[in-house]
């Protein structure tokens, strides 16, 4: 892992991941372990950061008060700089003008930070659409965190249906 703000490797941290396919979902299990001796104060942690091409400009999530009841989704085009959104259904995704995109379900996390930078799109451009589920976590000696996300492609309705089906699965803090 790297501390991006100061461009330093974090040699007292270990990040692991396990990836598997489950039908239309990619299931990614993460483990973060801290072997250092210093106690770090609580800060937002991206779990994980999601970057997609700027052509996927519509951030879609559910922002109401009746999660998983089929209530309408919210679609917006975030700007710059970062903003915060509540995501009671614990998922969000970016979708293009054709209605298709990439969505991530992040069990146990109900808030995201997001932005969209509409610079040149594509692999050599600087444009991107970004969101990250965030948790505020203090990290100290012996700290270990396991969590799971689900990733899918398709329409927002397809993503919501697939993520709804995962709600009876193992909790996001189980070991791989």
Coordinates of N, CA and C in Angstrom, one line a residue:
X1 N 0.8 -1.2 0.0 CA 0.0 0.0 0.0 C 0.9 1.3 0.0
X2 N 0.3 2.3 -0.5 CA 1.0 3.6 -0.6 C 0.2 4.7 0.0
X3 N 0.8 5.6 0.7 CA 0.2 6.8 1.2 C 0.3 7.8 0.1
X4 N -0.9 8.0 -0.6 CA -0.9 8.7 -1.9 C -0.6 10.2 -1.6
X5 N -0.9 10.8 -0.5 CA -0.7 12.2 -0.3 C 0.8 12.6 -0.2
X6 N 1.6 11.6 0.3 CA 3.0 11.9 0.4 C 3.9 11.0 -0.5
X7 N 3.2 10.1 -1.3 CA 3.9 9.2 -2.1 C 4.9 8.3 -1.4
X8 N 4.5 7.7 -0.3 CA 5.4 6.8 0.5 C 4.8 5.4 0.6
X9 N 5.6 4.4 0.4 CA 5.1 3.1 0.6 C 4.9 2.9 2.1
X10 N 3.8 2.1 2.4 CA 3.5 1.8 3.8 C 4.0 0.4 4.1
X11 N 5.2 0.3 4.5 CA 5.8 -1.0 4.7 C 5.3 -1.8 5.9
X12 N 4.6 -1.1 6.8 CA 4.0 -1.8 8.0 C 2.6 -2.2 7.8
X13 N 2.1 -2.2 6.5 CA 0.8 -2.6 6.2 C 0.8 -3.7 5.1
X14 N -0.2 -4.5 5.1 CA -0.3 -5.6 4.2 C -1.8 -5.5 3.6
X15 N -1.9 -5.5 2.3 CA -3.2 -5.6 1.7 C -3.3 -6.9 0.8
X16 N -4.4 -7.6 1.0 CA -4.6 -8.9 0.3 C -5.9 -8.8 -0.4
X17 N -6.1 -9.6 -1.5 CA -7.4 -9.6 -2.1 C -7.6 -11.0 -2.7
X18 N -8.8 -11.4 -2.8 CA -9.2 -12.7 -3.4 C -10.4 -12.3 -4.3
X19 N -10.3 -12.8 -5.5 CA -11.3 -12.5 -6.5 C -11.9 -13.8 -7.1
X20 N -13.3 -13.8 -7.2 CA -13.9 -14.9 -7.8 C -15.2 -14.4 -8.6
X21 N -15.6 -15.2 -9.6 CA -16.8 -14.9 -10.3 C -17.9 -15.7 -9.7
X22 N -19.1 -15.1 -9.6 CA -20.3 -15.7 -9.1 C -21.5 -15.3 -10.0
X23 N -21.7 -16.0 -11.1 CA -22.7 -15.6 -12.0 C -22.3 -14.3 -12.7
X24 N -23.2 -13.3 -12.5 CA -23.0 -11.9 -13.1 C -22.2 -11.0 -12.2
X25 N -21.7 -11.5 -11.1 CA -21.0 -10.7 -10.1 C -19.5 -11.1 -10.0
X26 N -18.7 -10.1 -9.8 CA -17.3 -10.3 -9.4 C -17.3 -10.1 -7.9
X27 N -16.9 -11.1 -7.1 CA -16.8 -11.0 -5.6 C -15.4 -10.8 -5.3
X28 N -15.1 -9.6 -4.6 CA -13.7 -9.3 -4.2 C -13.7 -9.2 -2.7
X29 N -12.8 -10.0 -2.1 CA -12.6 -10.0 -0.7 C -11.3 -9.3 -0.4
X30 N -11.3 -8.4 0.5 CA -10.1 -7.6 0.9 C -9.7 -7.9 2.3
X31 N -8.4 -7.9 2.6 CA -7.9 -7.9 4.0 C -6.8 -6.8 4.1
X32 N -7.0 -6.0 5.1 CA -6.0 -5.0 5.4 C -5.4 -5.3 6.8
X33 N -4.1 -5.4 7.0 CA -3.5 -5.7 8.3 C -2.4 -4.7 8.5
X34 N -2.4 -4.2 9.8 CA -1.4 -3.2 10.2 C -0.4 -3.9 11.2
X35 N 0.9 -3.9 10.9 CA 1.8 -4.5 11.8 C 2.7 -3.4 12.5
X36 N 2.3 -2.2 12.3 CA 3.1 -1.1 12.9 C 2.8 -0.9 14.4
X37 N 3.5 -0.1 15.0 CA 3.4 0.2 16.5 C 2.7 1.5 16.8
X38 N 2.5 2.4 15.8 CA 1.9 3.7 16.0 C 0.4 3.6 15.9
X39 N -0.3 4.3 16.7 CA -1.7 4.5 16.7 C -2.0 5.7 15.8
X40 N -2.9 5.5 14.8 CA -3.3 6.5 13.8 C -4.7 7.0 14.1
X41 N -5.0 8.3 14.1 CA -6.3 8.7 14.4 C -7.3 8.3 13.3
X42 N -8.6 8.4 13.6 CA -9.6 8.0 12.6 C -9.6 9.0 11.4
X43 N -9.6 8.4 10.2 CA -9.7 9.1 8.9 C -10.6 8.3 8.0
X44 N -11.1 9.0 7.0 CA -11.8 8.3 5.9 C -10.9 7.3 5.2
X45 N -11.4 6.1 4.9 CA -10.7 5.1 4.2 C -11.6 4.8 3.0
X46 N -11.0 4.7 1.8 CA -11.7 4.3 0.6 C -11.8 2.8 0.5
X47 N -13.0 2.3 0.4 CA -13.2 0.8 0.4 C -14.0 0.3 -0.7
X48 N -13.5 0.2 -1.9 CA -12.3 0.7 -2.5 C -12.6 2.0 -3.3
X49 N -11.6 2.6 -3.9 CA -11.7 3.7 -4.8 C -12.1 3.1 -6.2
X50 N -13.1 3.7 -6.8 CA -13.6 3.2 -8.1 C -13.4 4.3 -9.1
X51 N -12.6 4.1 -10.2 CA -12.4 5.0 -11.3 C -12.9 4.4 -12.6
X52 N -13.7 5.1 -13.3 CA -14.1 4.6 -14.6 C -13.9 5.8 -15.6
X53 N -14.1 5.4 -16.9 CA -13.9 6.4 -18.0 C -14.9 7.6 -17.8
X54 N -14.5 8.8 -18.1 CA -15.4 9.9 -18.0 C -16.7 9.8 -18.9
X55 N -16.7 9.0 -19.9 CA -17.8 8.8 -20.7 C -19.0 8.2 -19.9
X56 N -18.7 7.5 -18.8 CA -19.7 7.1 -17.9 C -20.0 8.2 -16.9
X57 N -20.9 9.1 -17.2 CA -21.0 10.3 -16.5 C -22.2 10.3 -15.5
X58 N -23.0 9.4 -15.5 CA -24.2 9.4 -14.6 C -24.0 8.5 -13.4
X59 N -23.8 9.1 -12.2 CA -23.7 8.3 -11.0 C -25.1 8.0 -10.5
X60 N -25.3 6.7 -10.3 CA -26.7 6.2 -9.9 C -26.6 5.5 -8.6
X61 N -27.5 5.8 -7.7 CA -27.6 5.1 -6.4 C -29.0 5.3 -5.9
X62 N -29.3 4.6 -4.8 CA -30.6 4.9 -4.1 C -30.3 5.8 -2.9
X63 N -31.0 6.9 -2.8 CA -30.8 7.9 -1.8 C -32.0 8.2 -0.9
X64 N -33.0 7.3 -1.0 CA -34.2 7.5 -0.2 C -34.2 6.9 1.2
X65 N -35.4 6.7 1.7 CA -35.5 6.2 3.1 C -36.1 4.8 3.1
X66 N -36.4 4.2 2.0 CA -37.1 2.8 2.0 C -36.2 1.9 1.1
X67 N -35.0 1.5 1.6 CA -34.1 0.7 0.9 C -34.7 -0.6 0.5
X68 N -34.3 -1.0 -0.7 CA -34.6 -2.3 -1.3 C -36.1 -2.5 -1.5
X69 N -36.9 -1.5 -1.7 CA -38.3 -1.6 -1.9 C -38.7 -1.3 -3.3
X70 N -37.7 -1.0 -4.2 CA -38.0 -0.7 -5.6 C -38.3 0.8 -5.8
X71 N -38.1 1.6 -4.8 CA -38.3 3.1 -5.0 C -37.3 3.6 -6.0
X72 N -37.6 4.7 -6.7 CA -36.8 5.2 -7.8 C -35.3 5.5 -7.3
X73 N -34.4 5.2 -8.3 CA -33.0 5.5 -8.1 C -32.7 7.0 -8.4
X74 N -31.6 7.5 -7.9 CA -31.2 8.9 -8.2 C -30.0 8.8 -9.2
X75 N -30.1 9.6 -10.2 CA -29.1 9.7 -11.2 C -28.6 11.1 -11.3
X76 N -27.3 11.3 -11.2 CA -26.7 12.7 -11.2 C -25.4 12.7 -11.9
X77 N -24.9 13.9 -12.2 CA -23.6 14.1 -12.8 C -22.8 14.9 -11.8
X78 N -22.0 14.2 -11.0 CA -21.2 14.9 -10.0 C -20.2 15.9 -10.8
X79 N -19.8 16.9 -10.0 CA -18.8 17.8 -10.6 C -17.5 17.7 -9.8
X80 N -16.8 18.8 -9.8 CA -15.5 18.8 -9.1 C -15.6 19.9 -8.0
X81 N -15.1 19.8 -6.9 CA -14.3 18.7 -6.3 C -15.2 17.7 -5.6
X82 N -14.6 16.9 -4.8 CA -15.3 15.8 -4.1 C -16.6 16.3 -3.4
X83 N -17.6 15.4 -3.5 CA -18.9 15.6 -2.7 C -19.1 14.3 -2.0
X84 N -20.1 14.4 -1.1 CA -20.5 13.2 -0.3 C -21.9 12.9 -0.6
X85 N -22.2 11.6 -0.6 CA -23.6 11.1 -0.8 C -23.9 10.0 0.2
X86 N -25.1 9.9 0.7 CA -25.5 8.7 1.4 C -26.0 7.7 0.4
X87 N -25.8 6.4 0.7 CA -26.2 5.3 -0.2 C -26.8 4.2 0.7
X88 N -28.0 4.4 1.1 CA -28.6 3.4 2.1 C -28.7 2.0 1.6
X89 N -28.7 1.8 0.2 CA -28.7 0.4 -0.3 C -27.2 -0.1 -0.4
X90 N -26.3 0.7 -0.1 CA -24.8 0.3 -0.1 C -24.3 -0.1 -1.4
X91 N -24.7 0.6 -2.5 CA -24.2 0.4 -3.8 C -24.3 1.7 -4.6
X92 N -23.5 1.8 -5.6 CA -23.5 2.9 -6.6 C -22.8 2.5 -7.8
X93 N -23.0 3.2 -8.9 CA -22.4 2.9 -10.2 C -22.4 4.1 -11.1
X94 N -21.5 4.0 -12.1 CA -21.5 5.0 -13.1 C -22.0 4.4 -14.4
X95 N -22.9 5.1 -15.1 CA -23.5 4.6 -16.3 C -23.4 5.6 -17.4
X96 N -23.2 5.1 -18.7 CA -23.1 6.0 -19.8 C -24.4 6.4 -20.4
X97 N -24.4 7.1 -21.5 CA -25.6 7.5 -22.2 C -26.5 6.4 -22.7
X98 N -25.9 5.2 -22.9 CA -26.6 4.0 -23.3 C -27.3 3.3 -22.2
X99 N -27.1 3.8 -20.9 CA -27.7 3.2 -19.7 C -26.9 2.0 -19.2
X100 N -25.8 1.7 -19.7 CA -25.0 0.6 -19.2 C -23.7 1.1 -18.5
X101 N -23.2 0.4 -17.6 CA -22.1 0.8 -16.8 C -21.5 -0.2 -15.9
X102 N -20.9 0.3 -14.8 CA -20.2 -0.5 -13.8 C -20.7 -0.1 -12.5
X103 N -21.1 -1.0 -11.7 CA -21.7 -0.7 -10.3 C -21.0 -1.6 -9.3
X104 N -20.9 -1.1 -8.1 CA -20.2 -1.8 -7.0 C -21.1 -1.7 -5.7
X105 N -21.3 -2.9 -5.1 CA -22.0 -3.1 -3.9 C -21.0 -3.2 -2.8
X106 N -21.2 -2.4 -1.7 CA -20.2 -2.3 -0.7 C -20.9 -2.5 0.7
X107 N -21.2 -3.8 1.0 CA -22.0 -4.1 2.3 C -21.3 -3.5 3.5
X108 N -22.0 -2.9 4.4 CA -21.5 -2.3 5.6 C -21.1 -0.9 5.5
X109 N -21.2 -0.3 4.3 CA -20.8 1.1 4.1 C -21.9 1.9 3.5
X110 N -22.4 2.9 4.1 CA -23.5 3.7 3.6 C -23.2 5.1 3.1
X111 N -22.0 5.4 2.9 CA -21.6 6.8 2.4 C -20.5 6.7 1.4
X112 N -20.6 7.5 0.4 CA -19.5 7.6 -0.6 C -19.0 9.0 -0.7
X113 N -17.8 9.2 -1.3 CA -17.3 10.4 -1.8 C -17.3 10.2 -3.3
X114 N -17.5 11.3 -4.1 CA -17.5 11.2 -5.5 C -17.1 12.5 -6.2
X115 N -16.7 12.4 -7.4 CA -16.5 13.5 -8.3 C -16.4 13.0 -9.7
X116 N -16.5 14.0 -10.6 CA -16.3 13.6 -12.0 C -15.5 14.7 -12.6
X117 N -14.4 14.4 -13.3 CA -13.6 15.3 -14.0 C -13.7 15.0 -15.5
X118 N -14.3 16.0 -16.2 CA -14.7 15.7 -17.6 C -13.6 16.1 -18.6
X119 N -12.4 15.8 -18.2 CA -11.3 16.1 -19.2 C -11.3 15.0 -20.3
X120 N -10.3 14.9 -21.1 CA -10.3 13.9 -22.1 C -10.5 12.5 -21.6
X121 N -11.4 11.8 -22.3 CA -11.7 10.4 -21.8 C -10.7 9.5 -22.5
X122 N -10.8 8.2 -22.1 CA -10.0 7.2 -22.7 C -8.7 6.9 -21.9
X123 N -8.0 5.9 -22.4 CA -6.8 5.4 -21.6 C -5.7 6.4 -21.5
X124 N -5.6 7.4 -22.4 CA -4.5 8.3 -22.4 C -5.0 9.7 -21.9
X125 N -6.3 9.8 -21.6 CA -6.9 11.1 -21.2 C -6.8 11.3 -19.7
X126 N -7.2 12.5 -19.2 CA -7.2 12.7 -17.8 C -8.6 12.7 -17.2
X127 N -9.6 12.5 -18.1 CA -11.0 12.5 -17.6 C -11.3 11.2 -16.8
X128 N -12.1 11.4 -15.8 CA -12.6 10.2 -15.1 C -13.8 10.5 -14.3
X129 N -14.5 9.4 -14.0 CA -15.6 9.4 -13.0 C -15.2 8.6 -11.8
X130 N -15.4 9.1 -10.6 CA -14.9 8.4 -9.4 C -15.9 8.4 -8.3
X131 N -15.9 7.3 -7.6 CA -16.6 7.3 -6.3 C -15.8 6.3 -5.4
X132 N -16.0 6.5 -4.1 CA -15.4 5.6 -3.2 C -16.3 5.4 -2.0
X133 N -16.7 4.2 -1.6 CA -17.4 4.0 -0.3 C -16.4 4.3 0.8
X134 N -16.8 5.1 1.8 CA -15.9 5.5 2.8 C -16.4 5.1 4.2
X135 N -15.4 4.6 5.0 CA -15.6 4.4 6.4 C -14.6 5.2 7.1
X136 N -14.9 5.7 8.3 CA -14.0 6.4 9.2 C -13.4 5.4 10.2
X137 N -12.1 5.2 10.1 CA -11.4 4.1 10.8 C -10.2 4.6 11.4
X138 N -10.0 4.3 12.7 CA -8.7 4.5 13.4 C -7.9 3.2 13.3
X139 N -6.6 3.3 12.9 CA -5.7 2.2 12.7 C -4.6 2.2 13.7
X140 N -4.5 1.1 14.4 CA -3.5 1.0 15.5 C -2.8 -0.4 15.5
X141 N -1.9 -0.6 16.4 CA -1.2 -1.9 16.5 C -2.2 -3.1 16.5
X142 N -1.9 -4.1 15.6 CA -2.7 -5.3 15.5 C -4.0 -5.1 14.7
X143 N -4.2 -4.0 14.1 CA -5.5 -3.8 13.4 C -5.6 -4.7 12.2
X144 N -6.7 -5.3 12.0 CA -7.0 -6.1 10.8 C -8.5 -5.8 10.4
X145 N -8.7 -5.7 9.1 CA -10.1 -5.5 8.6 C -10.3 -6.4 7.4
X146 N -11.3 -7.2 7.4 CA -11.8 -7.9 6.2 C -13.1 -7.4 5.7
X147 N -13.2 -7.2 4.4 CA -14.4 -6.8 3.8 C -14.6 -7.3 2.4
X148 N -15.8 -7.2 1.9 CA -16.2 -7.8 0.6 C -16.9 -6.7 -0.2
X149 N -16.7 -6.7 -1.5 CA -17.5 -5.9 -2.4 C -17.9 -6.8 -3.5
X150 N -19.0 -6.4 -4.2 CA -19.5 -7.1 -5.4 C -19.5 -6.1 -6.5
X151 N -19.0 -6.5 -7.7 CA -18.9 -5.6 -8.9 C -19.7 -6.3 -10.0
X152 N -20.4 -5.4 -10.8 CA -21.1 -6.0 -11.9 C -21.2 -4.9 -13.0
X153 N -21.5 -5.4 -14.2 CA -21.7 -4.5 -15.3 C -23.1 -4.7 -15.8
X154 N -23.7 -3.7 -16.5 CA -25.0 -3.8 -17.1 C -25.8 -2.5 -16.8
X155 N -27.1 -2.6 -16.7 CA -27.9 -1.4 -16.4 C -28.0 -1.2 -14.9
X156 N -28.4 -0.1 -14.4 CA -28.6 0.2 -13.0 C -29.7 -0.8 -12.4
X157 N -30.7 -1.1 -13.2 CA -31.8 -2.0 -12.7 C -31.2 -3.4 -12.5
X158 N -30.4 -3.8 -13.5 CA -29.8 -5.2 -13.3 C -28.8 -5.2 -12.1
X159 N -28.0 -4.1 -12.0 CA -27.1 -4.1 -10.8 C -27.9 -4.2 -9.5
X160 N -28.9 -3.4 -9.4 CA -29.7 -3.4 -8.2 C -30.3 -4.7 -7.9
X161 N -30.8 -5.4 -8.9 CA -31.4 -6.7 -8.7 C -30.4 -7.7 -8.2
X162 N -29.2 -7.7 -8.8 CA -28.1 -8.6 -8.5 C -27.6 -8.4 -7.1
X163 N -27.5 -7.1 -6.7 CA -27.0 -6.7 -5.4 C -28.0 -7.1 -4.3
X164 N -29.3 -6.9 -4.6 CA -30.3 -7.3 -3.7 C -30.3 -8.8 -3.3
X165 N -29.9 -9.6 -4.3 CA -29.8 -11.0 -4.1 C -28.7 -11.4 -3.2
X166 N -27.7 -10.5 -3.1 CA -26.5 -10.8 -2.2 C -26.7 -10.5 -0.7
X167 N -27.8 -9.9 -0.4 CA -28.1 -9.4 0.9 C -28.2 -10.6 1.9
X168 N -28.5 -11.8 1.5 CA -28.6 -12.9 2.4 C -27.3 -13.7 2.5
X169 N -26.3 -13.2 1.7 CA -25.0 -13.8 1.8 C -24.2 -13.5 3.0
X170 N -23.0 -14.0 3.2 CA -22.2 -13.8 4.4 C -22.0 -12.3 4.6
X171 N -21.9 -11.8 5.8 CA -21.6 -10.4 6.1 C -20.2 -10.0 5.5
X172 N -20.1 -8.7 5.4 CA -18.9 -8.1 4.7 C -17.6 -8.2 5.6
X173 N -17.7 -8.7 6.8 CA -16.5 -8.7 7.6 C -16.0 -10.1 7.8
X174 N -16.5 -11.1 7.0 CA -16.1 -12.5 7.2 C -14.7 -12.6 6.6
X175 N -13.9 -13.6 7.0 CA -12.6 -13.9 6.5 C -12.8 -14.6 5.2
X176 N -11.8 -14.5 4.3 CA -11.8 -15.2 3.0 C -11.8 -16.7 3.1

